[in-house]
Short mmCIF file of C-alpha atoms and ligand atoms in Angstrom, two decimals:
data_model
loop_
_atom_site.label_atom_id
_atom_site.label_comp_id
_atom_site.label_asym_id
_atom_site.label_seq_id
_atom_site.Cartn_x
_atom_site.Cartn_y
_atom_site.Cartn_z
CA MET C 81 -46.11 -42.56 -14.50
CA ARG C 82 -45.69 -39.91 -11.78
CA VAL C 83 -42.27 -40.11 -10.09
CA LEU C 84 -40.84 -37.86 -7.39
CA HIS C 85 -37.02 -37.75 -7.19
CA VAL C 86 -35.93 -36.75 -3.70
CA CYS C 87 -32.41 -35.31 -3.71
CA THR C 88 -30.18 -32.53 -2.44
CA GLU C 89 -28.13 -31.40 -5.45
CA ILE C 90 -29.03 -30.60 -9.05
CA TYR C 91 -26.64 -29.62 -11.82
CA PRO C 92 -26.16 -26.80 -12.79
CA LEU C 93 -27.66 -25.09 -9.73
CA LEU C 94 -25.89 -26.88 -6.89
CA LYS C 95 -23.24 -29.57 -7.20
CA THR C 96 -20.66 -31.19 -4.95
CA GLY C 97 -20.32 -34.46 -6.89
CA GLY C 98 -21.80 -36.82 -9.46
CA LEU C 99 -25.16 -36.99 -7.67
CA ALA C 100 -25.93 -33.51 -9.03
CA ASP C 101 -25.19 -34.61 -12.59
CA VAL C 102 -27.58 -37.54 -12.17
CA ALA C 103 -30.33 -35.45 -10.56
CA GLY C 104 -30.00 -32.90 -13.36
CA ALA C 105 -30.11 -35.40 -16.21
CA LEU C 106 -32.22 -38.41 -15.19
CA PRO C 107 -35.59 -36.67 -14.59
CA ALA C 108 -35.14 -34.78 -17.86
CA ALA C 109 -34.44 -38.01 -19.75
CA GLN C 110 -37.49 -39.60 -18.13
CA ALA C 111 -39.62 -36.61 -19.09
CA ARG C 112 -38.49 -37.02 -22.72
CA GLU C 113 -39.83 -40.59 -22.57
CA GLY C 114 -43.22 -39.42 -21.37
CA CYS C 115 -42.73 -40.01 -17.64
CA ASP C 116 -44.02 -37.26 -15.34
CA ALA C 117 -40.80 -37.03 -13.30
CA ARG C 118 -40.42 -34.21 -10.77
CA VAL C 119 -37.88 -33.42 -8.10
CA LEU C 120 -38.16 -32.49 -4.42
CA VAL C 121 -35.23 -30.57 -2.92
CA PRO C 122 -34.40 -28.64 0.25
CA GLY C 123 -34.52 -24.89 -0.15
CA PHE C 124 -30.75 -24.32 -0.09
CA PRO C 125 -29.89 -20.78 -1.25
CA ALA C 126 -28.58 -21.87 -4.68
CA LEU C 127 -31.75 -23.87 -5.34
CA ARG C 128 -34.09 -21.14 -4.03
CA ALA C 129 -32.28 -18.69 -6.30
CA GLY C 130 -32.04 -20.90 -9.38
CA ILE C 131 -35.40 -22.68 -9.62
CA LEU C 132 -37.74 -20.54 -11.69
CA ASP C 133 -41.20 -19.30 -10.92
CA GLN C 134 -41.65 -20.71 -7.41
CA GLN C 135 -45.26 -20.66 -6.21
CA PRO C 136 -46.59 -21.73 -2.79
CA VAL C 137 -48.26 -25.13 -2.72
CA ALA C 138 -48.78 -25.78 1.00
CA GLU C 139 -48.01 -24.39 4.44
CA LEU C 140 -46.49 -26.96 6.78
CA GLY C 141 -46.15 -24.77 9.87
CA SER C 142 -43.49 -25.46 12.46
CA VAL C 143 -41.81 -28.85 12.04
CA PHE C 144 -38.39 -30.37 12.84
CA GLY C 145 -37.42 -27.26 14.79
CA ALA C 146 -38.03 -24.87 11.89
CA ALA C 147 -40.38 -22.01 12.71
CA SER C 148 -42.17 -21.96 9.40
CA VAL C 149 -42.01 -24.43 6.57
CA ARG C 150 -43.61 -24.08 3.14
CA LEU C 151 -43.71 -26.23 0.05
CA LEU C 152 -43.16 -24.34 -3.19
CA ARG C 153 -43.36 -25.49 -6.77
CA GLY C 154 -41.21 -24.16 -9.58
CA VAL C 155 -39.39 -25.22 -12.73
CA LEU C 156 -35.78 -26.23 -13.35
CA PRO C 157 -34.05 -23.98 -15.88
CA ASP C 158 -33.11 -25.63 -19.22
CA SER C 159 -34.88 -28.94 -18.66
CA GLY C 160 -38.26 -27.50 -17.64
CA VAL C 161 -38.69 -30.31 -15.10
CA SER C 162 -41.06 -29.40 -12.21
CA ALA C 163 -39.25 -28.90 -8.92
CA TYR C 164 -40.78 -28.83 -5.44
CA VAL C 165 -38.75 -26.80 -2.96
CA ILE C 166 -38.98 -27.05 0.81
CA ASP C 167 -38.72 -23.49 2.05
CA ALA C 168 -37.45 -23.78 5.63
CA PRO C 169 -34.99 -20.90 6.14
CA ASP C 170 -34.12 -21.96 9.70
CA LEU C 171 -32.78 -25.27 8.40
CA TYR C 172 -31.61 -24.54 4.86
CA ASP C 173 -30.75 -20.89 4.39
CA ARG C 174 -27.00 -21.27 4.92
CA PRO C 175 -24.38 -20.33 2.34
CA GLY C 176 -21.87 -22.75 0.78
CA ASN C 177 -21.76 -26.49 1.07
CA PRO C 178 -25.22 -27.96 1.73
CA TYR C 179 -24.03 -30.44 4.35
CA ALA C 180 -21.31 -28.68 6.32
CA ASP C 181 -20.18 -25.26 7.54
CA ALA C 182 -17.23 -23.24 6.27
CA ALA C 183 -14.83 -25.23 8.47
CA ASN C 184 -16.26 -28.38 6.84
CA HIS C 185 -17.97 -29.58 10.03
CA ALA C 186 -21.29 -31.33 9.42
CA TYR C 187 -24.14 -29.13 10.65
CA PRO C 188 -25.25 -30.26 14.12
CA ASP C 189 -28.91 -30.31 13.03
CA ASN C 190 -28.39 -32.43 9.90
CA LEU C 191 -30.72 -35.05 11.38
CA GLN C 192 -33.60 -32.56 11.37
CA ARG C 193 -32.55 -30.98 8.04
CA PHE C 194 -32.70 -34.24 6.12
CA ALA C 195 -35.51 -35.86 8.13
CA LEU C 196 -37.67 -32.97 6.89
CA LEU C 197 -36.77 -33.86 3.30
CA GLY C 198 -37.89 -37.49 3.68
CA TRP C 199 -40.98 -36.49 5.65
CA VAL C 200 -42.18 -34.02 3.02
CA ALA C 201 -41.69 -36.69 0.34
CA ALA C 202 -44.06 -38.99 2.24
CA ARG C 203 -46.54 -36.14 2.76
CA MET C 204 -46.51 -35.60 -0.98
CA ALA C 205 -47.48 -39.24 -1.48
CA GLU C 206 -50.38 -38.52 0.90
CA GLY C 207 -51.53 -35.70 -1.36
CA LEU C 208 -49.86 -32.56 -0.02
CA ASP C 209 -50.07 -31.06 -3.51
CA PRO C 210 -53.73 -31.64 -4.37
CA ALA C 211 -52.86 -31.32 -8.05
CA TRP C 212 -50.14 -33.99 -8.16
CA ARG C 213 -49.44 -37.13 -6.16
CA PRO C 214 -46.44 -39.37 -6.96
CA GLN C 215 -46.94 -43.06 -7.72
CA VAL C 216 -43.25 -43.69 -7.01
CA VAL C 217 -40.94 -41.89 -4.59
CA HIS C 218 -37.32 -42.23 -5.70
CA ALA C 219 -34.87 -41.43 -2.87
CA HIS C 220 -31.25 -40.58 -3.69
CA ASP C 221 -28.48 -41.30 -1.16
CA TRP C 222 -28.75 -41.06 2.61
CA HIS C 223 -30.18 -37.54 2.59
CA ALA C 224 -33.46 -38.91 1.28
CA GLY C 225 -33.22 -42.26 3.09
CA LEU C 226 -36.02 -41.55 5.52
CA ALA C 227 -38.57 -41.08 2.72
CA PRO C 228 -39.19 -44.84 2.43
CA ALA C 229 -39.42 -45.08 6.25
CA TYR C 230 -42.03 -42.30 6.50
CA LEU C 231 -43.93 -43.91 3.62
CA LYS C 232 -43.95 -47.23 5.44
CA ALA C 233 -45.11 -45.54 8.66
CA ALA C 234 -47.96 -43.86 6.76
CA GLU C 235 -48.84 -47.20 5.17
CA HIS C 236 -49.07 -48.80 8.62
CA ALA C 237 -51.21 -45.92 9.88
CA THR C 238 -53.63 -45.82 6.95
CA GLY C 239 -53.65 -49.47 5.96
CA ARG C 240 -52.88 -48.63 2.33
CA LYS C 241 -49.81 -48.19 0.22
CA LEU C 242 -49.36 -44.55 -0.78
CA ALA C 243 -46.54 -44.87 -3.32
CA GLY C 244 -43.89 -47.32 -4.41
CA SER C 245 -40.38 -46.48 -3.24
CA VAL C 246 -36.88 -46.79 -4.67
CA GLN C 247 -33.68 -46.09 -2.75
CA THR C 248 -30.68 -45.38 -4.96
CA ILE C 249 -27.19 -45.73 -3.51
CA HIS C 250 -24.78 -43.30 -5.13
CA ASN C 251 -22.18 -43.98 -2.47
CA LEU C 252 -22.57 -46.52 0.33
CA ALA C 253 -19.74 -44.94 2.30
CA TYR C 254 -21.93 -41.96 3.20
CA GLN C 255 -24.70 -43.28 5.45
CA GLY C 256 -26.13 -40.42 7.49
CA ASN C 257 -25.66 -42.02 10.91
CA PHE C 258 -26.74 -40.03 14.00
CA PRO C 259 -26.75 -40.79 17.73
CA GLY C 260 -29.53 -43.22 18.64
CA HIS C 261 -30.96 -41.00 21.36
CA LEU C 262 -32.08 -38.56 18.64
CA PHE C 263 -34.54 -41.10 17.22
CA GLY C 264 -37.42 -39.42 19.06
CA TYR C 265 -37.04 -36.30 16.89
CA LEU C 266 -37.93 -38.27 13.78
CA GLY C 267 -41.55 -38.91 14.76
CA LEU C 268 -41.41 -42.46 13.45
CA PRO C 269 -43.13 -45.38 15.26
CA ALA C 270 -40.99 -46.55 18.22
CA HIS C 271 -40.66 -50.06 16.82
CA PHE C 272 -38.87 -48.67 13.73
CA PHE C 273 -35.78 -48.23 15.95
CA ASP C 274 -34.79 -51.83 15.46
CA ILE C 275 -32.25 -53.89 13.58
CA ASN C 276 -35.15 -54.46 11.19
CA GLY C 277 -35.51 -50.74 10.59
CA VAL C 278 -33.63 -47.53 11.20
CA GLU C 279 -31.24 -48.76 13.89
CA PHE C 280 -27.60 -49.47 12.91
CA HIS C 281 -25.18 -50.30 15.73
CA GLY C 282 -27.17 -48.21 18.18
CA GLN C 283 -27.41 -45.25 15.79
CA CYS C 284 -30.14 -43.85 13.56
CA SER C 285 -28.99 -44.59 10.02
CA PHE C 286 -30.80 -42.73 7.26
CA LEU C 287 -29.30 -44.86 4.48
CA LYS C 288 -30.09 -48.09 6.28
CA ALA C 289 -33.68 -46.90 6.70
CA GLY C 290 -33.92 -46.41 2.95
CA LEU C 291 -32.34 -49.78 2.22
CA PHE C 292 -34.61 -51.56 4.66
CA PHE C 293 -37.94 -49.91 3.88
CA ALA C 294 -37.75 -49.16 0.13
CA ASP C 295 -39.54 -51.54 -2.24
CA LYS C 296 -36.54 -51.56 -4.56
CA ILE C 297 -32.88 -50.66 -4.17
CA THR C 298 -30.67 -49.56 -7.00
CA THR C 299 -27.11 -48.47 -7.31
CA VAL C 300 -25.32 -46.84 -10.20
CA SER C 301 -23.49 -49.75 -11.84
CA PRO C 302 -23.96 -53.52 -12.05
CA THR C 303 -20.50 -54.28 -10.65
CA TYR C 304 -20.98 -52.02 -7.61
CA ALA C 305 -24.34 -53.74 -7.00
CA ARG C 306 -22.42 -57.00 -6.62
CA GLU C 307 -19.48 -55.55 -4.69
CA ILE C 308 -21.62 -54.02 -1.94
CA GLN C 309 -23.02 -57.43 -1.07
CA HIS C 310 -19.60 -58.41 0.31
CA ALA C 311 -17.81 -57.26 3.43
CA GLU C 312 -14.95 -55.47 1.63
CA GLN C 313 -17.19 -52.88 -0.05
CA GLY C 314 -20.31 -53.38 2.05
CA CYS C 315 -19.58 -50.66 4.63
CA GLY C 316 -21.28 -52.82 7.28
CA LEU C 317 -24.52 -53.01 5.27
CA ASP C 318 -23.57 -56.01 3.11
CA GLY C 319 -25.69 -58.38 5.22
CA LEU C 320 -28.83 -56.32 4.65
CA LEU C 321 -27.98 -55.95 0.95
CA ARG C 322 -27.50 -59.70 0.58
CA ALA C 323 -30.82 -60.27 2.28
CA ARG C 324 -32.41 -57.89 -0.22
CA ALA C 325 -30.47 -59.16 -3.26
CA ASN C 326 -33.69 -59.89 -5.17
CA ASP C 327 -34.71 -56.25 -4.92
CA LEU C 328 -31.27 -54.80 -5.66
CA SER C 329 -30.04 -53.90 -9.14
CA GLY C 330 -27.32 -51.83 -10.76
CA ILE C 331 -28.32 -49.27 -13.41
CA LEU C 332 -25.43 -47.50 -15.05
CA ASN C 333 -25.44 -43.70 -15.09
CA GLY C 334 -25.32 -41.88 -18.41
CA VAL C 335 -23.72 -38.75 -19.78
CA ASP C 336 -25.74 -35.64 -20.49
CA ASP C 337 -25.00 -34.94 -24.12
CA ALA C 338 -26.15 -31.34 -23.76
CA VAL C 339 -23.36 -30.71 -21.22
CA TRP C 340 -20.59 -33.07 -22.30
CA ASN C 341 -20.06 -33.17 -26.07
CA PRO C 342 -16.79 -32.03 -27.68
CA ALA C 343 -18.51 -31.25 -30.98
CA VAL C 344 -20.54 -28.41 -29.46
CA ASP C 345 -18.92 -27.68 -26.07
CA ALA C 346 -18.71 -23.89 -25.64
CA ALA C 347 -16.32 -24.24 -22.69
CA ILE C 348 -13.42 -25.57 -24.78
CA PRO C 349 -11.19 -23.52 -27.09
CA ALA C 350 -11.73 -25.71 -30.18
CA ARG C 351 -14.46 -28.18 -30.97
CA TYR C 352 -13.86 -31.63 -32.43
CA ASP C 353 -15.27 -35.09 -32.97
CA ALA C 354 -13.95 -38.55 -33.85
CA GLY C 355 -13.68 -37.65 -37.54
CA MET C 356 -11.90 -34.33 -36.97
CA PRO C 357 -9.39 -34.71 -34.16
CA ALA C 358 -7.39 -31.52 -34.92
CA GLY C 359 -9.46 -29.53 -32.43
CA LYS C 360 -8.32 -31.83 -29.66
CA ARG C 361 -4.67 -30.98 -30.34
CA ALA C 362 -5.57 -27.30 -30.17
CA CYS C 363 -7.26 -27.88 -26.80
CA LYS C 364 -4.12 -29.59 -25.49
CA ALA C 365 -1.82 -26.78 -26.58
CA ALA C 366 -4.17 -24.14 -25.17
CA LEU C 367 -4.30 -25.83 -21.78
CA GLN C 368 -0.52 -26.30 -21.70
CA ARG C 369 -0.14 -22.56 -22.31
CA GLU C 370 -2.81 -21.68 -19.75
CA ALA C 371 -1.27 -23.91 -17.07
CA GLY C 372 2.35 -22.98 -17.74
CA LEU C 373 3.25 -26.48 -18.91
CA ALA C 374 5.76 -26.98 -21.72
CA VAL C 375 3.80 -26.80 -25.00
CA ARG C 376 4.57 -30.10 -26.70
CA ASP C 377 2.84 -33.18 -28.07
CA ASP C 378 5.62 -35.78 -27.95
CA GLY C 379 4.31 -37.25 -24.71
CA PRO C 380 0.86 -37.91 -23.23
CA LEU C 381 -0.89 -35.40 -20.98
CA PHE C 382 -2.58 -37.12 -18.03
CA VAL C 383 -5.47 -35.27 -16.37
CA ILE C 384 -7.64 -35.65 -13.27
CA VAL C 385 -10.86 -33.87 -12.23
CA SER C 386 -11.86 -35.11 -8.83
CA ARG C 387 -12.85 -34.61 -5.25
CA LEU C 388 -9.65 -35.18 -3.27
CA THR C 389 -10.74 -37.96 -0.92
CA GLU C 390 -9.54 -41.33 0.21
CA GLN C 391 -12.04 -42.98 -2.19
CA LYS C 392 -10.28 -41.72 -5.28
CA GLY C 393 -6.89 -43.46 -4.84
CA LEU C 394 -4.91 -40.29 -5.49
CA HIS C 395 -1.95 -41.28 -3.33
CA LEU C 396 -1.22 -43.80 -6.09
CA VAL C 397 -1.02 -40.95 -8.58
CA LEU C 398 1.35 -39.01 -6.33
CA ALA C 399 3.54 -42.09 -6.15
CA ALA C 400 3.42 -42.48 -9.94
CA LEU C 401 4.23 -38.85 -10.82
CA PRO C 402 8.00 -39.49 -11.10
CA LEU C 403 7.32 -42.27 -13.62
CA ILE C 404 5.05 -39.98 -15.66
CA VAL C 405 7.63 -37.19 -15.73
CA GLN C 406 10.63 -39.48 -16.38
CA ARG C 407 8.92 -40.98 -19.41
CA GLY C 408 8.21 -37.58 -20.88
CA GLY C 409 4.56 -37.28 -19.86
CA GLN C 410 2.78 -34.34 -18.30
CA PHE C 411 0.11 -34.18 -15.63
CA MET C 412 -2.59 -31.75 -14.58
CA LEU C 413 -5.10 -32.04 -11.74
CA LEU C 414 -8.20 -30.01 -10.87
CA GLY C 415 -9.71 -30.83 -7.51
CA SER C 416 -10.26 -29.95 -3.91
CA GLY C 417 -10.85 -31.65 -0.61
CA ASP C 418 -8.33 -33.33 1.67
CA LYS C 419 -5.73 -30.74 2.73
CA ALA C 420 -2.80 -33.17 2.80
CA LEU C 421 -3.52 -34.23 -0.79
CA GLU C 422 -3.96 -30.62 -1.91
CA ASP C 423 -0.57 -29.75 -0.40
CA ALA C 424 1.16 -32.78 -1.88
CA PHE C 425 -0.10 -32.04 -5.40
CA ARG C 426 0.79 -28.35 -5.05
CA ALA C 427 4.32 -29.31 -3.99
CA ALA C 428 4.69 -31.65 -6.98
CA ALA C 429 3.67 -28.85 -9.34
CA ALA C 430 6.09 -26.40 -7.73
CA ASP C 431 8.85 -28.98 -8.19
CA GLN C 432 8.23 -29.66 -11.90
CA PRO C 433 6.29 -26.70 -13.32
CA GLN C 434 6.96 -27.70 -16.96
CA SER C 435 5.47 -31.13 -16.42
CA VAL C 436 3.02 -30.95 -13.52
CA ALA C 437 0.20 -28.43 -13.02
CA VAL C 438 -2.36 -28.33 -10.25
CA ARG C 439 -5.46 -26.18 -9.71
CA ILE C 440 -7.02 -26.51 -6.28
CA GLY C 441 -10.67 -25.54 -6.34
CA TYR C 442 -13.93 -26.27 -8.06
CA ASP C 443 -14.27 -24.98 -11.62
CA GLU C 444 -16.86 -26.34 -14.00
CA GLN C 445 -15.45 -24.58 -17.11
CA LEU C 446 -11.86 -25.61 -16.41
CA SER C 447 -13.03 -29.22 -15.90
CA HIS C 448 -14.20 -29.22 -19.54
CA ARG C 449 -10.92 -27.71 -20.77
CA LEU C 450 -8.94 -30.37 -18.89
CA ILE C 451 -10.96 -33.28 -20.13
CA ALA C 452 -10.79 -32.00 -23.72
CA ALA C 453 -7.04 -31.37 -23.52
CA GLY C 454 -5.94 -34.61 -21.88
CA ASP C 455 -4.68 -37.68 -23.68
CA VAL C 456 -5.47 -39.85 -20.66
CA ILE C 457 -7.81 -39.29 -17.70
CA LEU C 458 -6.83 -41.05 -14.49
CA VAL C 459 -9.46 -42.58 -12.17
CA PRO C 460 -7.57 -45.02 -9.91
CA SER C 461 -10.31 -45.30 -7.27
CA ARG C 462 -10.29 -47.57 -4.24
CA PHE C 463 -14.04 -47.95 -4.88
CA GLU C 464 -16.29 -46.23 -7.41
CA PRO C 465 -20.06 -46.71 -7.52
CA CYS C 466 -20.20 -45.47 -11.12
CA GLY C 467 -17.77 -42.66 -11.82
CA LEU C 468 -18.58 -40.05 -14.41
CA THR C 469 -15.26 -38.52 -15.43
CA GLN C 470 -14.11 -41.70 -17.17
CA LEU C 471 -17.31 -41.52 -19.24
CA TYR C 472 -16.59 -37.88 -20.10
CA GLY C 473 -13.07 -38.98 -21.00
CA LEU C 474 -14.41 -41.59 -23.42
CA LYS C 475 -16.63 -39.01 -25.14
CA TYR C 476 -13.76 -36.52 -25.41
CA GLY C 477 -11.24 -38.99 -26.83
CA THR C 478 -9.29 -38.88 -23.57
CA LEU C 479 -8.45 -42.50 -22.82
CA PRO C 480 -9.50 -43.49 -19.28
CA LEU C 481 -6.92 -45.20 -17.10
CA VAL C 482 -8.93 -46.76 -14.28
CA ARG C 483 -8.89 -49.36 -11.57
CA ARG C 484 -11.04 -52.44 -12.23
CA VAL C 485 -13.69 -51.62 -9.63
CA GLY C 486 -17.38 -50.62 -9.57
CA GLY C 487 -18.63 -48.64 -12.54
CA LEU C 488 -15.08 -48.20 -13.83
CA ALA C 489 -14.92 -51.95 -14.47
CA ASP C 490 -18.23 -51.76 -16.35
CA THR C 491 -17.25 -48.94 -18.68
CA VAL C 492 -13.59 -49.26 -19.72
CA VAL C 493 -11.90 -52.11 -21.64
CA ASP C 494 -8.14 -52.49 -21.21
CA ALA C 495 -5.77 -52.04 -24.13
CA SER C 496 -4.25 -55.48 -23.69
CA LEU C 497 -2.82 -57.07 -26.81
CA GLU C 498 -5.80 -59.38 -27.19
CA ASN C 499 -8.34 -56.57 -26.71
CA LEU C 500 -6.42 -54.40 -29.17
CA GLY C 501 -6.37 -57.32 -31.61
CA ASP C 502 -10.11 -57.81 -31.25
CA GLY C 503 -10.84 -54.07 -31.55
CA LEU C 504 -12.38 -53.90 -28.08
CA ALA C 505 -10.00 -51.66 -26.14
CA THR C 506 -11.13 -48.23 -24.92
CA GLY C 507 -8.57 -47.42 -22.19
CA PHE C 508 -6.29 -48.87 -19.54
CA VAL C 509 -7.45 -50.96 -16.59
CA PHE C 510 -5.47 -52.18 -13.61
CA GLU C 511 -6.38 -54.46 -10.73
CA ALA C 512 -3.99 -54.24 -7.78
CA PHE C 513 -4.55 -51.12 -5.68
CA ASP C 514 -0.84 -50.33 -5.37
CA GLU C 515 2.02 -48.58 -7.14
CA SER C 516 2.90 -51.55 -9.30
CA GLY C 517 -0.71 -51.87 -10.46
CA ILE C 518 -1.02 -48.27 -11.62
CA GLY C 519 2.60 -48.28 -12.83
CA ALA C 520 1.99 -51.14 -15.25
CA ALA C 521 -1.11 -49.43 -16.65
CA LEU C 522 0.82 -46.18 -17.10
CA ARG C 523 3.55 -48.03 -18.98
CA ARG C 524 0.88 -49.50 -21.27
CA ALA C 525 -0.39 -45.97 -21.89
CA PHE C 526 3.11 -44.74 -22.81
CA ALA C 527 3.65 -47.74 -25.08
CA LEU C 528 0.37 -47.17 -26.91
CA TYR C 529 1.04 -43.44 -27.28
CA GLU C 530 4.09 -44.39 -29.37
CA ARG C 531 1.86 -46.39 -31.73
CA GLU C 532 -0.24 -43.63 -33.15
CA ALA C 533 -2.53 -45.73 -35.34
CA ASP C 534 -3.41 -48.03 -32.43
CA TRP C 535 -3.97 -45.03 -30.17
CA ARG C 536 -6.38 -43.52 -32.72
CA GLN C 537 -8.26 -46.82 -32.98
CA VAL C 538 -8.77 -47.02 -29.22
CA GLN C 539 -9.72 -43.37 -29.06
CA ALA C 540 -12.24 -43.67 -31.88
CA LEU C 541 -13.91 -46.69 -30.30
CA GLY C 542 -14.16 -44.85 -26.97
CA MET C 543 -15.74 -41.84 -28.64
CA ARG C 544 -18.36 -44.07 -30.26
CA GLN C 545 -19.49 -45.61 -26.94
CA GLN C 546 -23.06 -44.78 -26.01
CA PHE C 547 -23.63 -43.94 -22.37
CA ASP C 548 -26.82 -42.01 -22.84
CA TRP C 549 -29.45 -41.42 -20.19
CA ASP C 550 -32.21 -42.90 -22.34
CA ALA C 551 -30.99 -46.44 -21.62
CA ALA C 552 -30.94 -45.76 -17.88
CA ALA C 553 -34.37 -44.13 -18.08
CA ASP C 554 -35.74 -47.32 -19.69
CA HIS C 555 -34.33 -49.47 -16.89
CA TYR C 556 -35.81 -47.24 -14.19
CA ALA C 557 -39.16 -47.25 -16.01
CA ALA C 558 -39.25 -51.05 -15.93
CA LEU C 559 -38.50 -50.98 -12.21
CA TYR C 560 -41.18 -48.37 -11.47
CA GLN C 561 -43.75 -50.52 -13.30
CA GLN C 562 -43.25 -53.23 -10.68
CA ILE C 563 -43.96 -51.03 -7.68
CA ALA C 564 -46.05 -48.01 -8.69
CA THR C 565 -49.38 -47.37 -7.01
CA THR C 566 -52.31 -46.29 -9.17
P1 ADP S 686 -18.09 -38.36 -7.23
O1 ADP S 686 -19.56 -38.14 -7.35
O2 ADP S 686 -17.71 -39.50 -6.37
O3 ADP S 686 -17.36 -37.11 -6.87
P2 ADP S 686 -18.20 -38.72 -10.13
O4 ADP S 686 -17.13 -39.08 -11.10
O5 ADP S 686 -19.47 -39.47 -10.21
O6 ADP S 686 -17.55 -38.79 -8.68
O7 ADP S 686 -18.66 -37.22 -10.34
C1 ADP S 686 -17.84 -36.13 -10.08
C2 ADP S 686 -18.40 -34.92 -10.81
O8 ADP S 686 -17.90 -33.75 -10.20
C3 ADP S 686 -18.01 -34.87 -12.26
O9 ADP S 686 -19.01 -34.21 -13.00
C4 ADP S 686 -16.71 -34.05 -12.22
O10 ADP S 686 -16.44 -33.42 -13.44
C5 ADP S 686 -17.08 -33.05 -11.14
N1 ADP S 686 -15.94 -32.49 -10.39
C6 ADP S 686 -15.22 -33.07 -9.40
N2 ADP S 686 -14.29 -32.23 -8.93
C7 ADP S 686 -14.42 -31.09 -9.63
C8 ADP S 686 -13.73 -29.82 -9.61
N3 ADP S 686 -12.74 -29.58 -8.76
N4 ADP S 686 -14.12 -28.86 -10.49
C9 ADP S 686 -15.14 -29.12 -11.35
N5 ADP S 686 -15.81 -30.27 -11.42
C10 ADP S 686 -15.46 -31.24 -10.57
C1 GLC S 687 -21.30 -40.93 -6.18
C2 GLC S 687 -20.19 -41.89 -6.58
C3 GLC S 687 -19.87 -41.86 -8.05
C4 GLC S 687 -21.13 -41.78 -8.90
C5 GLC S 687 -21.99 -40.62 -8.45
C6 GLC S 687 -23.29 -40.47 -9.25
O1 GLC S 687 -20.85 -39.69 -5.80
O2 GLC S 687 -19.03 -41.70 -5.82
O3 GLC S 687 -19.14 -43.02 -8.40
O4 GLC S 687 -20.80 -41.64 -10.25
O5 GLC S 687 -22.35 -40.80 -7.11
O6 GLC S 687 -24.10 -41.64 -9.19
#
């Protein structure tokens, strides 16, 4: 099976969120199962620099306002997965964040930048690389949402289906909506600008295009697949998603064992596993020293690694910090994003330096040290398509405390008395998105921390959970079988 993943980030070369982790791990897992999975990415500087052995495949000339566009083919380091790179310096050769400038303003030509990505994907299904033509084009998030639309346009023009298409939603809140009058730049048939097509409240919506034109739609957990069919989490697209319910499924993300595994992790000061937990205590003490927290083990250390955005529910954590400190707990956050949240967390740390530590920024190595050191990892999201840090927490014996939403609901079992009794509990789960909701879950965490044997039981069960990519790869393979061209 020949599959082309169309995406914008790939761990470890370029990452702003969980999408990169998925794009780094899924094609590699598929390759291990014998699938010929490749990726197509824009030639952002970090990807141009990091993808090995890039060779020209085709010249595309001047398109989407770029003077000269080329398709290159190289290899991802570590995984050896083949990677096609769109070399279009006018559109992609900009430092930093791939979507926005240094002041965090979206680039004004994002429509052209990501239309080119979808367009090249469709050209590849037409045979742009004479040596390799995908049977399935797998578009990730809005950036790749036009790929299914260009494929459909080519199908109309040629009278034959060029490739099956899958649109995966990693986050429905990001839709890639642009002013409707720009539609002409896309070079799609005029009738595609329609409620049955690219048009969304008068705008061009890249994600809607993908959801409308793709043969299959997936998202990254079964619960989120259900939630987005209702108004509350549907971001205005719930009607379309309900209409396409038969083609929509939720496939849970996995954890890349080569990157996240406390038994071999080179980024943490001491390695450990479920049978030998001493290393975890050493990690906690080392982080406390590093962060200037009081070095002690008589209370739980709560950690967070997160983008600081509205989605993540972090105002609830700010509100709960006094409770954590009063009860003898400690807290450390690594994250960046919203300035007001950054300032509020910094102020809390300045107030209680023995108990609260905050690092504003993005730091892959420190994220491992935090997750290894924590007793509890907090993920109190308003919505969460899958969520990865709670899965890392489970693997590292760091009990997740999460809101019952999206992928969090699918991956963590609350330490209620009955779940403890039945040996099912792996963390703490709360429902109401308010201070009393998170407060009750925090009190359960403190209560369990006092009962060491029960804590160890929950921790050990969490560490034994399997969230490997092979299971996800099997599900995607079954989906591809239904839609692949020959
Ligand atoms: P989202 O994609 O919505 O941000 P996920 O939980 O799926 O949420 O993935 C977030 C990924 O980004 C995880 O791998 C997490 O460890 C990483 N991450 C988030 N913030 C930081 C940070 N400040 N430093 C290092 N890694 C981070
Ligand atoms: C998105 C979601 C997150 C998910 C990630 C990878 O960024 O916010 O929940 O884990 O994509 O699929």
